[in-house]
Amino acid sequence: MIKKTIQKIFFIYLVIITNASALIEIDITEGNREPLPIAVTNFFYAEDAIKDIDQISIDVSKVISADLERSGLFKSIDQEAFIQKTASMHIRPRHEDWRLINAQALVTGELEVDNDKLRVEFRLWDTFAEKEIEALVLITTIDNWRRISHMIADKIYERLTGEEGYFDTRILYVSENGPKNNRIKKLAIMDQDSFNHRYLTSGKELVLTPRFNPVKQEITYLSYFKNLPRVYLLDIQTGIQEVVGDFPGMTFAPRFSPDGEKIIMSLARDGNSDIYVMDIKSRVVERLTDSPAIDTSPSYSPDGKKITFNSDRGGSQQIYVMDNKGRNQTRISRGTGNYATPVWSPRGDLIAFTKNFQGRYFIGVMRTDGTGERLLTENWYQEAPSWSSNGRVLIFYRETKADDTGKGHSSSLWSIDLTGFNERKIETPEDASDPSWSRLIQ
Amino acid sequence: MRSSILSSIVLHLAIMMIAIVSLPIFNNPDLEIPPIVQVELIEISEKTNVPKVSKKKDKKEEKKIEEKEVEKINQPVMKPKVEKSNEKVKDASDKDEIVKNKVEQKMFENIPIKKPVIKKKDKFDPLKIAELIDKSKDTKTVEEDIEDLEYDALDSTPSLDNKLTLSEEDAIRAQFMQCWSIPIGIPFDDTMIVKIKISLNIDGSLLEPPEVLQHERMNKPSEKYFRTLAESALRAVRRCDPIKAPDINRYESWKRIQLNFDPREILRG
């Protein structure tokens, strides 16, 4: 009797086990690539804080929304659609109200002013899980609310995409005006959303190829002094400028190493251009290439171990990769057409370039071994890509064709992400060229 | 005379008895008429709808659908490309299925099928079952109780016939694909796959909160990319709640599902 009962219990157990293992598995390998709907609310504030606190509340929300939307990965929901109002929100959001308007994420916050300091508290909510997934308190001077907003947008972007944000960054570029044969070129700097624009040089001397130091608020650029090109260093915070060196012959395209300690550039001597690297402290210059062809546009890999550059040693301009001592020089571009201005991605996985093929100019990317070439955008004339700090977006400049009378020529900054679909014009007060995108501001 | 009348009556009765025993007309028609075999010849979109159970249930479901539609008013337009491609694939497979089902239908028409014993139980009036249980309450032994349990367990075991069809699986997959916003910033990693177990009610709604099977990894501070991915998958599950339920006759086979959210091909670029 007992034996029989045990047998039956064992049988039932087996049946349950069989049931459990019969779980159906469904693989979901594709998803919806539409921008993620997000609701950014105006930040709550105490009425008696300061005079313009109501405007700051609206503006903080606007800056965050605009940053996220510009990335192409988010869709900011119009505040007109909001059901729950700010006053009750800082206590606890009613998630069902937000789900009803299809917000997958919700941003709430609170502003407080204490001794002329602005305290910004923000919370990011997952409306479907009904839980807070990120919270942060930032304290700054009241005037600095815009930067705080970018920092919040970075946090949101990082939490929801898994990738570092790139909104608290600046863009350095050459501002241009005047007729094509007599352009006035000034160095200019602005936030990535075109605000806080200022000029760094007066326009008396011609400036070219400005580049950010990846680790400091410092830039290097090329400027002509008595018709001779010189490489300069400029500290953006202090305004102190110094000449890196007077090099015999022409100098082109200086760029920092990833640790910010060296400058790599091309120098032209006796009609032959080669790649050189200079230690900023010791000013010792080392030659890396030695070919009779034109080697130019060098750019370090993020680990500093490799360098990409372009050279016409094979008969046409192509992209090459070598180690940081100039050894193992290998051509990686294999397509038809000319390739120029290679730039290594901060993520290390891709090299961006300009390609000229049948009179058209393309901005594209390829893997570091030259495979997987993808052309992201095409135009009459465009060049000089520069990566965003997270390696997802490229900024470059584009020129429009002048008519027969020389009119109609203009140049402007554009950005495009790696999908090739999110192309946007970047507003500048005047014509613009040669952009360089900073890392996240420390 | 009297004896002949008696023998006539006896003979008539005998013939009647033979007739009752042997003629099919007197037999239980249930045993002779083959059971109706359901052959589904419906579009994929229809297949995912909950079939009619009772009028009451229908009304409830209609209400729920209406509610869901209200919720969806402000949803962004889902990527049509994904839907289209799926439909195309399913159209082709449906055609095959239709031909196959037609053949099967003909086969079933010609072959008399013995009514399964378990099905007989299904036909019982639930009230009568209750009566039976009540009657047997006093007399049932422990052993008999175990036998009943055993029977129920067998009944709930999904047989091969109860399995979800490929198109039903595709329909479930398509729903989660539409609900899932992939965090495309995550760097490629061969282990980036999130496994979520869900339990569903018969109307396709979540029976309990979805469970990430790799929850230990999700909670590790060093696994922030995995956490972001897992959260996006959980959002997709909740966003899709309730899903359009497949055939309720096969409820046992889809009431528990493991969803593997696998963005590796997309992240590889």
mmCIF file of C-alpha atoms in Angstrom, chain A residues 42-366:
data_model
loop_
_atom_site.group_PDB
_atom_site.id
_atom_site.type_symbol
_atom_site.label_atom_id
_atom_site.label_comp_id
_atom_site.label_asym_id
_atom_site.label_seq_id
_atom_site.Cartn_x
_atom_site.Cartn_y
_atom_site.Cartn_z
ATOM 1 C CA ASN A 42 8.712 71.113 -15.941
ATOM 2 C CA PHE A 43 10.633 70.941 -12.687
ATOM 3 C CA PHE A 44 8.690 71.707 -9.529
ATOM 4 C CA TYR A 45 9.736 74.793 -7.508
ATOM 5 C CA ALA A 46 8.603 76.689 -4.453
ATOM 6 C CA GLU A 47 6.770 79.845 -5.511
ATOM 7 C CA ASP A 48 8.847 82.209 -3.421
ATOM 8 C CA ALA A 49 12.298 80.991 -4.525
ATOM 9 C CA ILE A 50 13.643 83.644 -6.928
ATOM 10 C CA LYS A 51 12.156 85.890 -9.559
ATOM 11 C CA ASP A 52 12.850 83.867 -12.701
ATOM 12 C CA ILE A 53 12.560 80.405 -11.224
ATOM 13 C CA ASP A 54 9.400 79.680 -13.245
ATOM 14 C CA GLN A 55 11.280 80.371 -16.487
ATOM 15 C CA ILE A 56 14.273 78.288 -15.399
ATOM 16 C CA SER A 57 11.905 75.399 -14.657
ATOM 17 C CA ILE A 58 10.503 75.561 -18.198
ATOM 18 C CA ASP A 59 13.929 76.057 -19.807
ATOM 19 C CA VAL A 60 15.592 73.139 -17.998
ATOM 20 C CA SER A 61 12.865 70.859 -19.279
ATOM 21 C CA LYS A 62 13.200 72.289 -22.804
ATOM 22 C CA VAL A 63 16.985 71.810 -22.924
ATOM 23 C CA ILE A 64 16.705 68.205 -21.721
ATOM 24 C CA SER A 65 13.946 67.434 -24.252
ATOM 25 C CA ALA A 66 15.860 69.052 -27.107
ATOM 26 C CA ASP A 67 19.076 67.169 -26.291
ATOM 27 C CA LEU A 68 17.318 63.824 -26.166
ATOM 28 C CA GLU A 69 15.328 64.479 -29.307
ATOM 29 C CA ARG A 70 18.391 65.619 -31.248
ATOM 30 C CA SER A 71 20.006 62.239 -30.616
ATOM 31 C CA GLY A 72 17.291 60.642 -32.746
ATOM 32 C CA LEU A 73 16.775 57.919 -30.118
ATOM 33 C CA PHE A 74 14.028 59.661 -28.146
ATOM 34 C CA LYS A 75 10.721 61.296 -28.882
ATOM 35 C CA SER A 76 9.796 63.950 -26.392
ATOM 36 C CA ILE A 77 6.042 63.933 -25.700
ATOM 37 C CA ASP A 78 4.307 67.296 -26.065
ATOM 38 C CA GLN A 79 3.503 68.758 -22.654
ATOM 39 C CA GLU A 80 -0.005 69.544 -23.895
ATOM 40 C CA ALA A 81 -0.719 65.808 -23.720
ATOM 41 C CA PHE A 82 0.283 65.479 -20.062
ATOM 42 C CA ILE A 83 -2.540 64.380 -17.749
ATOM 43 C CA GLN A 84 -0.812 64.722 -14.391
ATOM 44 C CA LYS A 85 0.355 68.205 -13.522
ATOM 45 C CA THR A 86 3.668 69.296 -12.032
ATOM 46 C CA ALA A 87 2.282 70.181 -8.609
ATOM 47 C CA SER A 88 1.265 66.615 -7.730
ATOM 48 C CA MET A 89 4.112 65.003 -9.571
ATOM 49 C CA HIS A 90 6.928 65.769 -7.205
ATOM 50 C CA ILE A 91 5.082 63.714 -4.552
ATOM 51 C CA ARG A 92 4.627 60.649 -6.729
ATOM 52 C CA PRO A 93 3.869 60.189 -10.409
ATOM 53 C CA ARG A 94 0.674 58.431 -11.408
ATOM 54 C CA HIS A 95 2.254 55.932 -13.739
ATOM 55 C CA GLU A 96 -1.032 54.856 -15.299
ATOM 56 C CA ASP A 97 -1.564 58.451 -16.502
ATOM 57 C CA TRP A 98 1.850 58.418 -18.164
ATOM 58 C CA ARG A 99 1.357 55.014 -19.728
ATOM 59 C CA LEU A 100 -1.909 56.272 -21.144
ATOM 60 C CA ILE A 101 -0.035 58.861 -23.204
ATOM 61 C CA ASN A 102 2.514 56.159 -24.063
ATOM 62 C CA ALA A 103 5.442 57.589 -22.121
ATOM 63 C CA GLN A 104 7.883 54.759 -21.502
ATOM 64 C CA ALA A 105 10.038 56.973 -19.326
ATOM 65 C CA LEU A 106 9.249 60.025 -17.264
ATOM 66 C CA VAL A 107 11.523 62.794 -16.018
ATOM 67 C CA THR A 108 10.520 64.791 -12.961
ATOM 68 C CA GLY A 109 12.526 67.217 -10.865
ATOM 69 C CA GLU A 110 12.600 69.932 -8.303
ATOM 70 C CA LEU A 111 14.424 73.258 -8.135
ATOM 71 C CA GLU A 112 15.509 74.947 -4.948
ATOM 72 C CA VAL A 113 17.514 78.129 -4.437
ATOM 73 C CA ASP A 114 19.712 78.452 -1.415
ATOM 74 C CA ASN A 115 22.308 81.233 -0.971
ATOM 75 C CA ASP A 116 22.408 81.988 -4.699
ATOM 76 C CA LYS A 117 23.027 78.336 -5.425
ATOM 77 C CA LEU A 118 20.625 76.351 -7.539
ATOM 78 C CA ARG A 119 19.884 72.853 -6.278
ATOM 79 C CA VAL A 120 18.467 70.644 -9.032
ATOM 80 C CA GLU A 121 17.059 67.264 -8.132
ATOM 81 C CA PHE A 122 15.955 65.001 -10.932
ATOM 82 C CA ARG A 123 14.326 61.584 -11.096
ATOM 83 C CA LEU A 124 13.929 59.218 -13.998
ATOM 84 C CA TRP A 125 10.988 56.815 -13.836
ATOM 85 C CA ASP A 126 10.201 53.646 -15.710
ATOM 86 C CA THR A 127 6.445 54.045 -16.155
ATOM 87 C CA PHE A 128 5.842 50.381 -16.981
ATOM 88 C CA ALA A 129 7.832 48.968 -14.084
ATOM 89 C CA GLU A 130 6.453 51.838 -11.970
ATOM 90 C CA LYS A 131 9.803 52.485 -10.355
ATOM 91 C CA GLU A 132 12.499 55.117 -10.162
ATOM 92 C CA ILE A 133 15.554 54.073 -12.136
ATOM 93 C CA GLU A 134 17.827 57.100 -11.721
ATOM 94 C CA ALA A 135 18.015 60.034 -9.347
ATOM 95 C CA LEU A 136 20.570 62.773 -8.998
ATOM 96 C CA VAL A 137 21.082 66.045 -7.138
ATOM 97 C CA LEU A 138 23.223 68.740 -8.742
ATOM 98 C CA ILE A 139 24.165 72.044 -7.166
ATOM 99 C CA THR A 140 25.450 74.957 -9.219
ATOM 100 C CA THR A 141 25.292 78.689 -9.639
ATOM 101 C CA ILE A 142 21.953 79.890 -10.985
ATOM 102 C CA ASP A 143 23.500 81.020 -14.293
ATOM 103 C CA ASN A 144 24.786 77.520 -14.904
ATOM 104 C CA TRP A 145 21.344 75.903 -15.264
ATOM 105 C CA ARG A 146 21.938 75.146 -18.936
ATOM 106 C CA ARG A 147 24.978 72.983 -18.271
ATOM 107 C CA ILE A 148 23.145 71.176 -15.473
ATOM 108 C CA SER A 149 20.362 70.418 -17.954
ATOM 109 C CA HIS A 150 22.869 68.872 -20.379
ATOM 110 C CA MET A 151 24.296 66.763 -17.556
ATOM 111 C CA ILE A 152 20.812 65.499 -16.676
ATOM 112 C CA ALA A 153 20.167 64.695 -20.350
ATOM 113 C CA ASP A 154 23.438 62.721 -20.379
ATOM 114 C CA LYS A 155 22.333 60.691 -17.343
ATOM 115 C CA ILE A 156 18.965 59.914 -18.930
ATOM 116 C CA TYR A 157 20.574 58.977 -22.245
ATOM 117 C CA GLU A 158 23.080 56.704 -20.532
ATOM 118 C CA ARG A 159 20.492 54.992 -18.346
ATOM 119 C CA LEU A 160 18.108 54.252 -21.197
ATOM 120 C CA THR A 161 20.502 53.478 -24.063
ATOM 121 C CA GLY A 162 23.357 51.921 -22.121
ATOM 122 C CA GLU A 163 25.787 54.326 -23.774
ATOM 123 C CA GLU A 164 27.539 57.391 -22.393
ATOM 124 C CA GLY A 165 25.783 60.641 -23.273
ATOM 125 C CA TYR A 166 27.389 63.434 -25.295
ATOM 126 C CA PHE A 167 25.329 66.518 -24.443
ATOM 127 C CA ASP A 168 27.609 68.220 -21.945
ATOM 128 C CA THR A 169 30.148 68.854 -24.699
ATOM 129 C CA ARG A 170 31.392 71.709 -26.857
ATOM 130 C CA ILE A 171 32.112 72.215 -30.503
ATOM 131 C CA LEU A 172 35.162 74.056 -31.742
ATOM 132 C CA TYR A 173 35.175 75.237 -35.325
ATOM 133 C CA VAL A 174 36.422 77.835 -37.793
ATOM 134 C CA SER A 175 33.918 80.632 -38.263
ATOM 135 C CA GLU A 176 34.068 82.191 -41.736
ATOM 136 C CA ASN A 177 32.705 85.241 -43.445
ATOM 137 C CA GLY A 178 33.487 87.443 -46.444
ATOM 138 C CA PRO A 179 34.008 86.642 -50.141
ATOM 139 C CA LYS A 180 35.515 83.274 -51.033
ATOM 140 C CA ASN A 181 38.881 84.673 -52.093
ATOM 141 C CA ASN A 182 39.214 86.826 -48.978
ATOM 142 C CA ARG A 183 37.649 84.919 -46.115
ATOM 143 C CA ILE A 184 38.031 86.078 -42.529
ATOM 144 C CA LYS A 185 38.495 82.999 -40.378
ATOM 145 C CA LYS A 186 38.094 83.026 -36.611
ATOM 146 C CA LEU A 187 38.212 80.277 -34.063
ATOM 147 C CA ALA A 188 34.869 79.849 -32.354
ATOM 148 C CA ILE A 189 33.532 77.622 -29.596
ATOM 149 C CA MET A 190 29.991 76.804 -28.504
ATOM 150 C CA ASP A 191 27.939 74.193 -26.640
ATOM 151 C CA GLN A 192 26.848 71.232 -28.766
ATOM 152 C CA ASP A 193 23.362 72.796 -28.983
ATOM 153 C CA SER A 194 24.829 76.039 -30.432
ATOM 154 C CA PHE A 195 24.329 78.072 -27.223
ATOM 155 C CA ASN A 196 27.083 79.955 -25.322
ATOM 156 C CA HIS A 197 28.816 80.852 -28.578
ATOM 157 C CA ARG A 198 32.066 82.841 -28.418
ATOM 158 C CA TYR A 199 35.076 83.635 -30.599
ATOM 159 C CA LEU A 200 38.571 82.685 -29.497
ATOM 160 C CA THR A 201 40.578 84.636 -32.083
ATOM 161 C CA SER A 202 40.052 88.033 -33.691
ATOM 162 C CA GLY A 203 40.307 86.985 -37.330
ATOM 163 C CA LYS A 204 43.512 88.897 -38.112
ATOM 164 C CA GLU A 205 45.394 85.677 -38.772
ATOM 165 C CA LEU A 206 44.174 82.741 -40.767
ATOM 166 C CA VAL A 207 43.320 79.785 -38.539
ATOM 167 C CA LEU A 208 42.982 76.154 -39.565
ATOM 168 C CA THR A 209 42.284 72.689 -38.160
ATOM 169 C CA PRO A 210 41.419 73.356 -34.493
ATOM 170 C CA ARG A 211 41.383 70.218 -32.334
ATOM 171 C CA PHE A 212 40.399 69.566 -28.710
ATOM 172 C CA ASN A 213 42.717 68.012 -26.189
ATOM 173 C CA PRO A 214 40.846 64.820 -25.110
ATOM 174 C CA VAL A 215 41.727 65.278 -21.430
ATOM 175 C CA LYS A 216 42.003 69.029 -20.813
ATOM 176 C CA GLN A 217 40.166 72.209 -21.696
ATOM 177 C CA GLU A 218 42.889 72.950 -24.210
ATOM 178 C CA ILE A 219 43.001 73.158 -27.974
ATOM 179 C CA THR A 220 45.626 73.018 -30.654
ATOM 180 C CA TYR A 221 45.311 74.724 -34.020
ATOM 181 C CA LEU A 222 47.276 75.983 -36.925
ATOM 182 C CA SER A 223 47.674 79.679 -37.591
ATOM 183 C CA TYR A 224 49.704 81.692 -40.046
ATOM 184 C CA PHE A 225 52.222 84.151 -38.697
ATOM 185 C CA LYS A 226 54.091 86.192 -41.325
ATOM 186 C CA ASN A 227 52.849 83.711 -43.906
ATOM 187 C CA LEU A 228 54.370 80.784 -42.015
ATOM 188 C CA PRO A 229 52.129 78.132 -40.417
ATOM 189 C CA ARG A 230 52.606 77.648 -36.708
ATOM 190 C CA VAL A 231 51.080 75.118 -34.321
ATOM 191 C CA TYR A 232 49.500 76.789 -31.280
ATOM 192 C CA LEU A 233 48.199 75.573 -27.937
ATOM 193 C CA LEU A 234 45.400 77.528 -26.276
ATOM 194 C CA ASP A 235 44.000 77.013 -22.798
ATOM 195 C CA ILE A 236 40.267 77.732 -23.165
ATOM 196 C CA GLN A 237 39.717 78.527 -19.493
ATOM 197 C CA THR A 238 42.638 80.924 -18.984
ATOM 198 C CA GLY A 239 43.029 82.152 -22.578
ATOM 199 C CA ILE A 240 46.797 81.585 -22.398
ATOM 200 C CA GLN A 241 48.234 80.779 -25.802
ATOM 201 C CA GLU A 242 51.625 79.364 -26.698
ATOM 202 C CA VAL A 243 53.443 78.380 -29.868
ATOM 203 C CA VAL A 244 54.305 74.710 -29.921
ATOM 204 C CA GLY A 245 57.052 75.195 -32.421
ATOM 205 C CA ASP A 246 58.235 76.787 -35.607
ATOM 206 C CA PHE A 247 58.713 73.979 -38.005
ATOM 207 C CA PRO A 248 60.550 74.358 -41.240
ATOM 208 C CA GLY A 249 58.223 73.986 -44.195
ATOM 209 C CA MET A 250 54.486 73.493 -44.055
ATOM 210 C CA THR A 251 52.638 71.951 -41.131
ATOM 211 C CA PHE A 252 49.236 70.314 -41.380
ATOM 212 C CA ALA A 253 46.504 68.802 -39.273
ATOM 213 C CA PRO A 254 47.888 68.765 -35.726
ATOM 214 C CA ARG A 255 45.954 66.475 -33.391
ATOM 215 C CA PHE A 256 46.415 65.374 -29.757
ATOM 216 C CA SER A 257 47.282 61.874 -28.624
ATOM 217 C CA PRO A 258 44.592 60.241 -26.397
ATOM 218 C CA ASP A 259 46.545 61.103 -23.220
ATOM 219 C CA GLY A 260 46.858 64.725 -24.359
ATOM 220 C CA GLU A 261 50.665 64.628 -23.943
ATOM 221 C CA LYS A 262 51.692 64.531 -27.605
ATOM 222 C CA ILE A 263 50.734 66.234 -30.828
ATOM 223 C CA ILE A 264 50.790 64.259 -34.026
ATOM 224 C CA MET A 265 50.889 66.148 -37.346
ATOM 225 C CA SER A 266 52.240 66.091 -40.850
ATOM 226 C CA LEU A 267 55.185 68.240 -41.903
ATOM 227 C CA ALA A 268 56.112 69.003 -45.488
ATOM 228 C CA ARG A 269 59.797 69.238 -46.247
ATOM 229 C CA ASP A 270 61.174 69.570 -49.755
ATOM 230 C CA GLY A 271 57.819 68.705 -51.252
ATOM 231 C CA ASN A 272 57.510 65.511 -49.265
ATOM 232 C CA SER A 273 54.984 65.305 -46.444
ATOM 233 C CA ASP A 274 55.431 62.811 -43.575
ATOM 234 C CA ILE A 275 53.911 62.063 -40.157
ATOM 235 C CA TYR A 276 55.691 63.397 -37.067
ATOM 236 C CA VAL A 277 54.867 63.241 -33.378
ATOM 237 C CA MET A 278 55.990 65.795 -30.801
ATOM 238 C CA ASP A 279 56.063 65.428 -27.017
ATOM 239 C CA ILE A 280 54.506 68.645 -25.679
ATOM 240 C CA LYS A 281 56.655 68.855 -22.526
ATOM 241 C CA SER A 282 60.062 67.945 -23.952
ATOM 242 C CA ARG A 283 59.312 69.263 -27.481
ATOM 243 C CA VAL A 284 61.159 66.263 -28.897
ATOM 244 C CA VAL A 285 59.954 65.496 -32.420
ATOM 245 C CA GLU A 286 59.957 61.965 -33.802
ATOM 246 C CA ARG A 287 59.434 61.029 -37.425
ATOM 247 C CA LEU A 288 57.008 58.145 -38.002
ATOM 248 C CA THR A 289 56.732 57.751 -41.786
ATOM 249 C CA ASP A 290 59.414 57.998 -44.419
ATOM 250 C CA SER A 291 57.930 57.606 -47.852
ATOM 251 C CA PRO A 292 58.293 59.756 -50.952
ATOM 252 C CA ALA A 293 54.497 60.098 -51.066
ATOM 253 C CA ILE A 294 52.248 62.544 -49.228
ATOM 254 C CA ASP A 295 51.367 61.141 -45.788
ATOM 255 C CA THR A 296 48.952 63.322 -43.836
ATOM 256 C CA SER A 297 45.871 63.532 -41.497
ATOM 257 C CA PRO A 298 47.138 61.291 -38.683
ATOM 258 C CA SER A 299 44.804 60.200 -35.878
ATOM 259 C CA TYR A 300 45.506 57.977 -32.852
ATOM 260 C CA SER A 301 43.428 54.980 -31.775
ATOM 261 C CA PRO A 302 41.863 55.572 -28.306
ATOM 262 C CA ASP A 303 44.410 53.272 -26.633
ATOM 263 C CA GLY A 304 47.241 55.218 -28.293
ATOM 264 C CA LYS A 305 48.784 52.063 -29.769
ATOM 265 C CA LYS A 306 47.898 52.654 -33.400
ATOM 266 C CA ILE A 307 47.686 55.546 -35.826
ATOM 267 C CA THR A 308 45.582 55.920 -38.923
ATOM 268 C CA PHE A 309 46.581 58.352 -41.693
ATOM 269 C CA ASN A 310 46.124 58.853 -45.378
ATOM 270 C CA SER A 311 48.733 58.523 -48.080
ATOM 271 C CA ASP A 312 48.923 58.508 -51.875
ATOM 272 C CA ARG A 313 51.871 56.092 -51.959
ATOM 273 C CA GLY A 314 49.769 53.539 -53.866
ATOM 274 C CA GLY A 315 48.897 56.019 -56.631
ATOM 275 C CA SER A 316 45.726 57.375 -55.068
ATOM 276 C CA GLN A 317 44.801 58.752 -51.673
ATOM 277 C CA GLN A 318 43.977 55.834 -49.354
ATOM 278 C CA ILE A 319 43.722 55.127 -45.632
ATOM 279 C CA TYR A 320 46.550 53.356 -43.814
ATOM 280 C CA VAL A 321 47.084 52.077 -40.277
ATOM 281 C CA MET A 322 50.432 51.701 -38.472
ATOM 282 C CA ASP A 323 51.577 51.216 -34.890
ATOM 283 C CA ASN A 324 52.607 54.223 -32.786
ATOM 284 C CA LYS A 325 56.270 53.794 -33.757
ATOM 285 C CA GLY A 326 55.558 53.934 -37.469
ATOM 286 C CA ARG A 327 55.911 50.184 -38.067
ATOM 287 C CA ASN A 328 53.547 47.787 -39.888
ATOM 288 C CA GLN A 329 52.093 50.383 -42.256
ATOM 289 C CA THR A 330 49.092 48.700 -43.911
ATOM 290 C CA ARG A 331 46.533 50.018 -46.336
ATOM 291 C CA ILE A 332 43.010 49.377 -45.082
ATOM 292 C CA SER A 333 40.714 51.199 -47.571
ATOM 293 C CA ARG A 334 39.900 48.982 -50.532
ATOM 294 C CA GLY A 335 36.997 50.631 -52.344
ATOM 295 C CA THR A 336 37.158 52.735 -55.478
ATOM 296 C CA GLY A 337 37.691 56.485 -55.097
ATOM 297 C CA ASN A 338 39.926 58.605 -52.878
ATOM 298 C CA TYR A 339 39.834 58.410 -49.087
ATOM 299 C CA ALA A 340 40.938 61.207 -46.769
ATOM 300 C CA THR A 341 40.755 62.621 -43.198
ATOM 301 C CA PRO A 342 40.592 59.305 -41.311
ATOM 302 C CA VAL A 343 39.573 59.690 -37.646
ATOM 303 C CA TRP A 344 39.597 56.878 -35.116
ATOM 304 C CA SER A 345 36.368 56.500 -33.091
ATOM 305 C CA PRO A 346 36.631 57.062 -29.306
ATOM 306 C CA ARG A 347 35.050 53.612 -28.947
ATOM 307 C CA GLY A 348 37.904 52.195 -30.987
ATOM 308 C CA ASP A 349 35.775 50.089 -33.321
ATOM 309 C CA LEU A 350 35.480 52.339 -36.386
ATOM 310 C CA ILE A 351 37.385 54.829 -38.496
ATOM 311 C CA ALA A 352 35.442 57.714 -40.034
ATOM 312 C CA PHE A 353 36.611 59.195 -43.335
ATOM 313 C CA THR A 354 35.803 61.461 -46.265
ATOM 314 C CA LYS A 355 35.532 59.728 -49.613
ATOM 315 C CA ASN A 356 35.640 61.353 -53.020
ATOM 316 C CA PHE A 357 34.138 59.269 -55.778
ATOM 317 C CA GLN A 358 33.013 60.454 -59.227
ATOM 318 C CA GLY A 359 32.959 64.080 -58.155
ATOM 319 C CA ARG A 360 30.767 63.478 -55.086
ATOM 320 C CA TYR A 361 31.883 63.602 -51.457
ATOM 321 C CA PHE A 362 30.815 61.079 -48.844
ATOM 322 C CA ILE A 363 31.242 60.806 -45.087
ATOM 323 C CA GLY A 364 31.537 57.180 -44.079
ATOM 324 C CA VAL A 365 32.876 54.696 -41.565
ATOM 325 C CA MET A 366 34.753 51.421 -41.804
#
